[in-house]
CSV table of C-alpha atoms in Angstrom, one decimal:
chain,number,residue,atom,x,y,z
A,1,UNK,CA,0.0,0.0,0.0
A,2,UNK,CA,2.9,2.3,0.7
A,3,UNK,CA,4.3,1.6,-2.7
A,4,UNK,CA,0.9,2.4,-4.3
A,5,UNK,CA,0.6,5.7,-2.4
A,6,UNK,CA,4.1,6.7,-3.3
A,7,UNK,CA,3.5,5.9,-7.0
A,8,UNK,CA,0.2,7.9,-7.1
A,9,UNK,CA,1.9,10.7,-5.3
A,10,UNK,CA,4.7,10.9,-7.9
A,11,UNK,CA,2.1,10.8,-10.7
A,12,UNK,CA,0.0,13.6,-9.2
A,13,UNK,CA,3.2,15.7,-8.5
A,14,UNK,CA,4.3,15.3,-12.1
A,15,UNK,CA,0.8,16.3,-13.4
A,16,UNK,CA,0.8,19.4,-11.2
A,17,UNK,CA,4.2,20.6,-12.5
A,18,UNK,CA,3.4,20.0,-16.1
A,19,UNK,CA,3.3,23.2,-18.1
A,20,UNK,CA,1.1,21.6,-20.8
A,21,UNK,CA,-2.5,21.1,-19.8
A,22,UNK,CA,-4.0,17.8,-21.0
A,23,UNK,CA,-6.1,18.2,-24.1
A,24,UNK,CA,-8.8,15.9,-25.7
A,25,UNK,CA,-6.1,14.4,-28.0
A,26,UNK,CA,-3.3,14.3,-25.5
A,27,UNK,CA,-1.6,10.9,-24.9
A,28,UNK,CA,-1.4,11.7,-21.2
A,29,UNK,CA,-4.1,9.9,-19.1
A,30,UNK,CA,-3.6,11.8,-16.0
A,31,UNK,CA,-6.8,13.8,-16.5
A,32,UNK,CA,-8.9,10.6,-16.8
A,33,UNK,CA,-10.5,10.0,-13.4
A,34,UNK,CA,-9.5,6.6,-11.8
A,35,UNK,CA,-7.2,5.6,-14.6
A,36,UNK,CA,-4.1,5.3,-12.4
A,37,UNK,CA,-6.1,3.5,-9.7
A,38,UNK,CA,-7.2,0.8,-12.2
A,39,UNK,CA,-3.8,0.4,-13.7
A,40,UNK,CA,-2.2,0.1,-10.2
A,41,UNK,CA,-4.8,-2.4,-9.2
A,42,UNK,CA,-4.2,-4.4,-12.3
A,43,UNK,CA,-0.5,-4.4,-11.8
A,44,UNK,CA,-0.9,-5.6,-8.2
A,45,UNK,CA,-3.2,-8.4,-9.4
A,46,UNK,CA,-0.7,-9.5,-12.0
A,47,UNK,CA,2.0,-9.5,-9.4
A,48,UNK,CA,-0.1,-11.6,-7.0
A,49,UNK,CA,-0.7,-14.1,-9.7
A,50,UNK,CA,2.9,-14.2,-10.7
A,51,UNK,CA,4.0,-14.8,-7.1
A,52,UNK,CA,1.6,-17.6,-6.4
A,53,UNK,CA,3.3,-20.9,-5.7
A,54,UNK,CA,2.7,-23.5,-8.3
A,55,UNK,CA,3.9,-27.1,-8.6
A,56,UNK,CA,6.1,-26.1,-11.5
A,57,UNK,CA,7.8,-22.6,-11.1
A,58,UNK,CA,6.7,-20.2,-13.9
A,59,UNK,CA,3.7,-22.3,-14.9
A,60,UNK,CA,0.4,-20.6,-15.3
A,61,UNK,CA,-2.2,-22.6,-13.4
A,62,UNK,CA,-5.6,-23.4,-14.9
A,63,UNK,CA,-8.3,-20.8,-14.4
A,64,UNK,CA,-10.5,-23.2,-12.4
A,65,UNK,CA,-7.7,-23.7,-9.9
A,66,UNK,CA,-7.6,-20.2,-8.4
A,67,UNK,CA,-5.8,-21.1,-5.2
A,68,UNK,CA,-8.9,-21.2,-2.9
A,69,UNK,CA,-8.7,-25.0,-2.4
A,70,UNK,CA,-6.4,-26.4,0.3
A,71,UNK,CA,-3.1,-27.3,-1.2
A,72,UNK,CA,-4.0,-26.0,-4.6
A,73,UNK,CA,-0.7,-25.5,-6.6
A,74,UNK,CA,-2.3,-25.6,-10.0
A,75,UNK,CA,-1.6,-29.2,-10.7
A,76,UNK,CA,-4.0,-30.7,-13.2
A,77,UNK,CA,-2.1,-31.6,-16.3
A,78,UNK,CA,-4.9,-33.8,-17.7
A,79,UNK,CA,-7.6,-31.2,-17.1
A,80,UNK,CA,-9.7,-33.6,-14.9
A,81,UNK,CA,-11.2,-30.8,-12.9
A,82,UNK,CA,-12.4,-28.4,-15.7
A,83,UNK,CA,-16.0,-29.1,-14.8
A,84,UNK,CA,-17.0,-27.8,-11.3
A,85,UNK,CA,-18.9,-31.0,-10.4
A,86,UNK,CA,-15.9,-33.1,-11.4
A,87,UNK,CA,-13.6,-30.9,-9.4
A,88,UNK,CA,-15.7,-31.3,-6.3
A,89,UNK,CA,-15.6,-35.1,-6.7
A,90,UNK,CA,-11.8,-35.2,-7.2
A,91,UNK,CA,-11.2,-33.0,-4.2
A,92,UNK,CA,-13.2,-35.5,-2.0
A,93,UNK,CA,-11.4,-38.4,-3.7
A,94,UNK,CA,-8.0,-37.0,-2.9
A,95,UNK,CA,-9.0,-36.3,0.7
A,96,UNK,CA,-10.1,-39.8,1.3
A,97,UNK,CA,-7.0,-41.3,-0.4
A,98,UNK,CA,-4.8,-39.1,1.7
A,99,UNK,CA,-6.5,-40.3,4.9
A,100,UNK,CA,-6.3,-43.9,3.9
A,101,UNK,CA,-2.6,-43.5,3.0
A,102,UNK,CA,-1.8,-41.8,6.3
A,103,UNK,CA,-3.5,-44.6,8.2
A,104,UNK,CA,-1.8,-47.2,6.1
A,105,UNK,CA,1.7,-45.7,6.5
A,106,UNK,CA,1.2,-45.4,10.3
A,107,UNK,CA,0.0,-49.0,10.5
A,108,UNK,CA,2.8,-50.4,8.4
A,109,UNK,CA,5.5,-48.6,10.3
A,110,UNK,CA,4.0,-49.4,13.7
A,111,UNK,CA,3.6,-53.1,13.0
A,112,UNK,CA,7.0,-53.3,11.4
A,113,UNK,CA,8.6,-51.8,14.5
A,114,UNK,CA,6.9,-54.3,16.7
A,115,UNK,CA,7.9,-57.2,14.5
A,116,UNK,CA,11.6,-56.1,14.0
A,117,UNK,CA,12.0,-55.4,17.7
A,118,UNK,CA,10.7,-58.8,18.6
A,119,UNK,CA,7.8,-57.7,20.7
A,120,UNK,CA,5.4,-59.7,18.7
A,121,UNK,CA,5.6,-62.2,15.9
A,122,UNK,CA,3.6,-60.1,13.4
A,123,UNK,CA,3.6,-60.8,9.7
A,124,UNK,CA,5.3,-58.3,7.4
A,125,UNK,CA,2.7,-55.9,6.0
A,126,UNK,CA,2.4,-57.4,2.4
A,127,UNK,CA,1.8,-60.8,3.8
A,128,UNK,CA,-0.7,-59.8,6.5
A,129,UNK,CA,-3.7,-60.4,4.2
A,130,UNK,CA,-2.9,-64.1,3.9
A,131,UNK,CA,-2.6,-64.6,7.6
A,132,UNK,CA,-5.1,-67.0,9.2
A,133,UNK,CA,-6.6,-65.9,12.5
A,134,UNK,CA,-8.1,-68.2,15.2
A,135,UNK,CA,-11.0,-66.0,16.1
A,136,UNK,CA,-12.5,-66.0,12.6
A,137,UNK,CA,-11.9,-67.5,9.1
A,138,UNK,CA,-10.8,-65.4,6.2
A,139,UNK,CA,-14.1,-65.5,4.4
A,140,UNK,CA,-16.1,-64.3,7.4
A,141,UNK,CA,-13.6,-61.4,7.9
A,142,UNK,CA,-13.9,-60.5,4.2
A,143,UNK,CA,-17.7,-60.2,4.3
A,144,UNK,CA,-17.7,-58.3,7.6
A,145,UNK,CA,-15.2,-55.8,6.1
A,146,UNK,CA,-17.2,-55.6,2.9
A,147,UNK,CA,-20.4,-54.8,4.8
A,148,UNK,CA,-18.9,-52.3,7.2
A,149,UNK,CA,-16.8,-50.4,4.6
A,150,UNK,CA,-19.8,-50.5,2.2
A,151,UNK,CA,-22.0,-48.9,4.8
A,152,UNK,CA,-19.5,-46.2,5.7
A,153,UNK,CA,-18.7,-45.3,2.1
A,154,UNK,CA,-22.5,-45.2,1.2
A,155,UNK,CA,-23.0,-42.8,4.1
A,156,UNK,CA,-20.1,-40.6,2.9
A,157,UNK,CA,-21.4,-40.6,-0.7
A,158,UNK,CA,-24.9,-39.6,0.4
A,159,UNK,CA,-23.4,-36.8,2.5
A,160,UNK,CA,-21.4,-35.7,-0.6
A,161,UNK,CA,-24.6,-35.6,-2.7
A,162,UNK,CA,-26.7,-33.9,0.0
A,163,UNK,CA,-24.5,-32.2,2.5
A,164,UNK,CA,-25.7,-32.5,6.1
A,165,UNK,CA,-28.3,-35.2,5.3
A,166,UNK,CA,-26.5,-37.9,7.3
A,167,UNK,CA,-26.6,-35.8,10.5
A,168,UNK,CA,-30.4,-35.5,10.5
A,169,UNK,CA,-32.3,-37.1,13.3
A,170,UNK,CA,-33.3,-40.7,12.7
A,171,UNK,CA,-30.7,-41.5,10.1
A,172,UNK,CA,-28.3,-43.5,12.3
A,173,UNK,CA,-29.5,-45.1,15.6
A,174,UNK,CA,-30.0,-41.7,17.3
A,175,UNK,CA,-26.3,-40.8,17.4
A,176,UNK,CA,-26.4,-38.6,14.3
A,177,UNK,CA,-25.0,-35.6,16.2
A,178,UNK,CA,-21.7,-37.5,16.7
A,179,UNK,CA,-21.1,-37.5,13.0
A,180,UNK,CA,-22.3,-34.0,12.2
A,181,UNK,CA,-20.0,-31.9,10.0
A,182,UNK,CA,-20.2,-28.5,8.4
A,183,UNK,CA,-18.7,-29.6,5.1
A,184,UNK,CA,-18.6,-32.8,3.0
A,185,UNK,CA,-15.5,-34.7,3.8
A,186,UNK,CA,-15.0,-33.0,7.2
A,187,UNK,CA,-17.2,-34.8,9.8
A,188,UNK,CA,-17.3,-33.3,13.2
A,189,UNK,CA,-18.8,-34.1,16.5
A,190,UNK,CA,-17.1,-35.9,19.5
A,191,UNK,CA,-16.2,-39.0,17.4
A,192,UNK,CA,-14.3,-37.3,14.5
A,193,UNK,CA,-13.2,-34.1,16.2
A,194,UNK,CA,-12.8,-34.9,19.9
A,195,UNK,CA,-10.3,-32.2,20.6
A,196,UNK,CA,-12.2,-29.5,18.7
A,197,UNK,CA,-9.2,-28.6,16.5
A,198,UNK,CA,-11.3,-27.2,13.6
A,199,UNK,CA,-14.7,-26.1,15.1
A,200,UNK,CA,-14.9,-23.3,12.5
A,201,UNK,CA,-14.2,-25.5,9.4
A,202,UNK,CA,-15.0,-22.7,7.0
A,203,UNK,CA,-11.9,-20.8,8.2
A,204,UNK,CA,-9.7,-23.8,9.1
A,205,UNK,CA,-7.4,-23.2,6.1
A,206,UNK,CA,-4.1,-23.9,7.9
A,207,UNK,CA,-5.4,-27.2,9.4
A,208,UNK,CA,-6.8,-28.3,6.0
A,209,UNK,CA,-3.5,-27.4,4.3
A,210,UNK,CA,-1.5,-29.5,6.8
A,211,UNK,CA,-3.8,-32.5,6.4
A,212,UNK,CA,-3.6,-32.4,2.6
A,213,UNK,CA,0.2,-32.0,2.6
A,214,UNK,CA,0.7,-34.9,5.0
A,215,UNK,CA,-1.7,-37.0,3.0
A,216,UNK,CA,0.1,-36.4,-0.2
A,217,UNK,CA,3.4,-37.3,1.5
A,218,UNK,CA,1.8,-40.4,2.8
A,219,UNK,CA,0.6,-41.4,-0.6
A,220,UNK,CA,4.2,-41.1,-2.0
A,221,UNK,CA,5.5,-43.1,1.0
A,222,UNK,CA,2.9,-45.8,0.4
A,223,UNK,CA,4.1,-46.0,-3.2
A,224,UNK,CA,7.6,-46.3,-2.0
A,225,UNK,CA,6.6,-49.2,0.4
A,226,UNK,CA,5.0,-51.0,-2.5
A,227,UNK,CA,8.1,-50.6,-4.7
A,228,UNK,CA,10.4,-51.7,-1.9
A,229,UNK,CA,8.3,-54.8,-1.1
A,230,UNK,CA,8.3,-55.8,-4.8
A,231,UNK,CA,12.1,-55.3,-5.2
A,232,UNK,CA,13.5,-56.3,-1.8
A,233,UNK,CA,10.7,-58.6,-0.4
A,234,UNK,CA,11.2,-56.9,3.0
A,235,UNK,CA,9.4,-54.4,5.2
A,236,UNK,CA,10.4,-50.7,5.4
A,237,UNK,CA,12.2,-51.0,8.8
A,238,UNK,CA,14.2,-54.0,7.6
A,239,UNK,CA,15.2,-52.0,4.5
A,240,UNK,CA,16.2,-49.0,6.6
A,241,UNK,CA,18.4,-51.1,8.9
A,242,UNK,CA,20.0,-52.8,5.9
A,243,UNK,CA,20.8,-49.4,4.4
A,244,UNK,CA,22.2,-48.0,7.6
A,245,UNK,CA,24.5,-51.0,8.0
A,246,UNK,CA,26.2,-50.2,4.7
A,247,UNK,CA,24.9,-47.0,3.1
A,248,UNK,CA,27.3,-46.9,0.1
A,249,UNK,CA,26.5,-50.4,-1.0
A,250,UNK,CA,23.0,-51.0,0.3
A,251,UNK,CA,20.9,-48.4,-1.4
A,252,UNK,CA,18.2,-48.0,-4.0
A,253,UNK,CA,20.7,-48.0,-6.9
A,254,UNK,CA,22.2,-51.3,-5.7
A,255,UNK,CA,18.8,-52.8,-5.1
A,256,UNK,CA,17.4,-51.9,-8.6
A,257,UNK,CA,20.6,-53.1,-10.4
A,258,UNK,CA,20.8,-56.4,-8.6
A,259,UNK,CA,17.1,-57.3,-8.8
């Protein structure tokens, strides 16, 4: 603002000292009311757009990615979000994948630490699905998981189509208030927001940004776990310990060239 005031001041001073009054055909625009205000505003808008962080420096982001979404850095090379309805769906899809990835990475690292430290004889994460349990057979577990996940995902999809509909009285055993949220994808209540970190979800921009950044990092980490498992046939903690034992010979280059 100080820059704008200083610039306007210099323009006004120059116009006052000018010995040639502006005429109808003069190229000077000092006599046009509001001209300098509009030009300054336009320059500031251009500068703001130019200084916006993008996934590739110097890249002009698509017009429909205006920076209002959490973690929006203009990344959509395939143009998947050109239509507003498609963009809403992809935003929710990314959010759900981020949360699943964060839960998966935490579970893999936690169980791997327990297994490697010898606390419990747990299977490595990519073999856990084939493990037989005494309390139930695999078929029963599969159908229980299918029903529970199907129910939860159906509720989430209905809330996406009709925001707030799943918090109405009588929709879920009388405990609807425990799932109430102010926006699709951000359920609140004592079950999903027990610490009240984002009561004002409309203005929780920093919390949303932290979640989406950590979720994207978790998705990259999950991809790394999958590649590691396919190449080394070991868990992430085992791979880390192997690398630390001989960093110059036990690394990604050695693993890929010897596989």
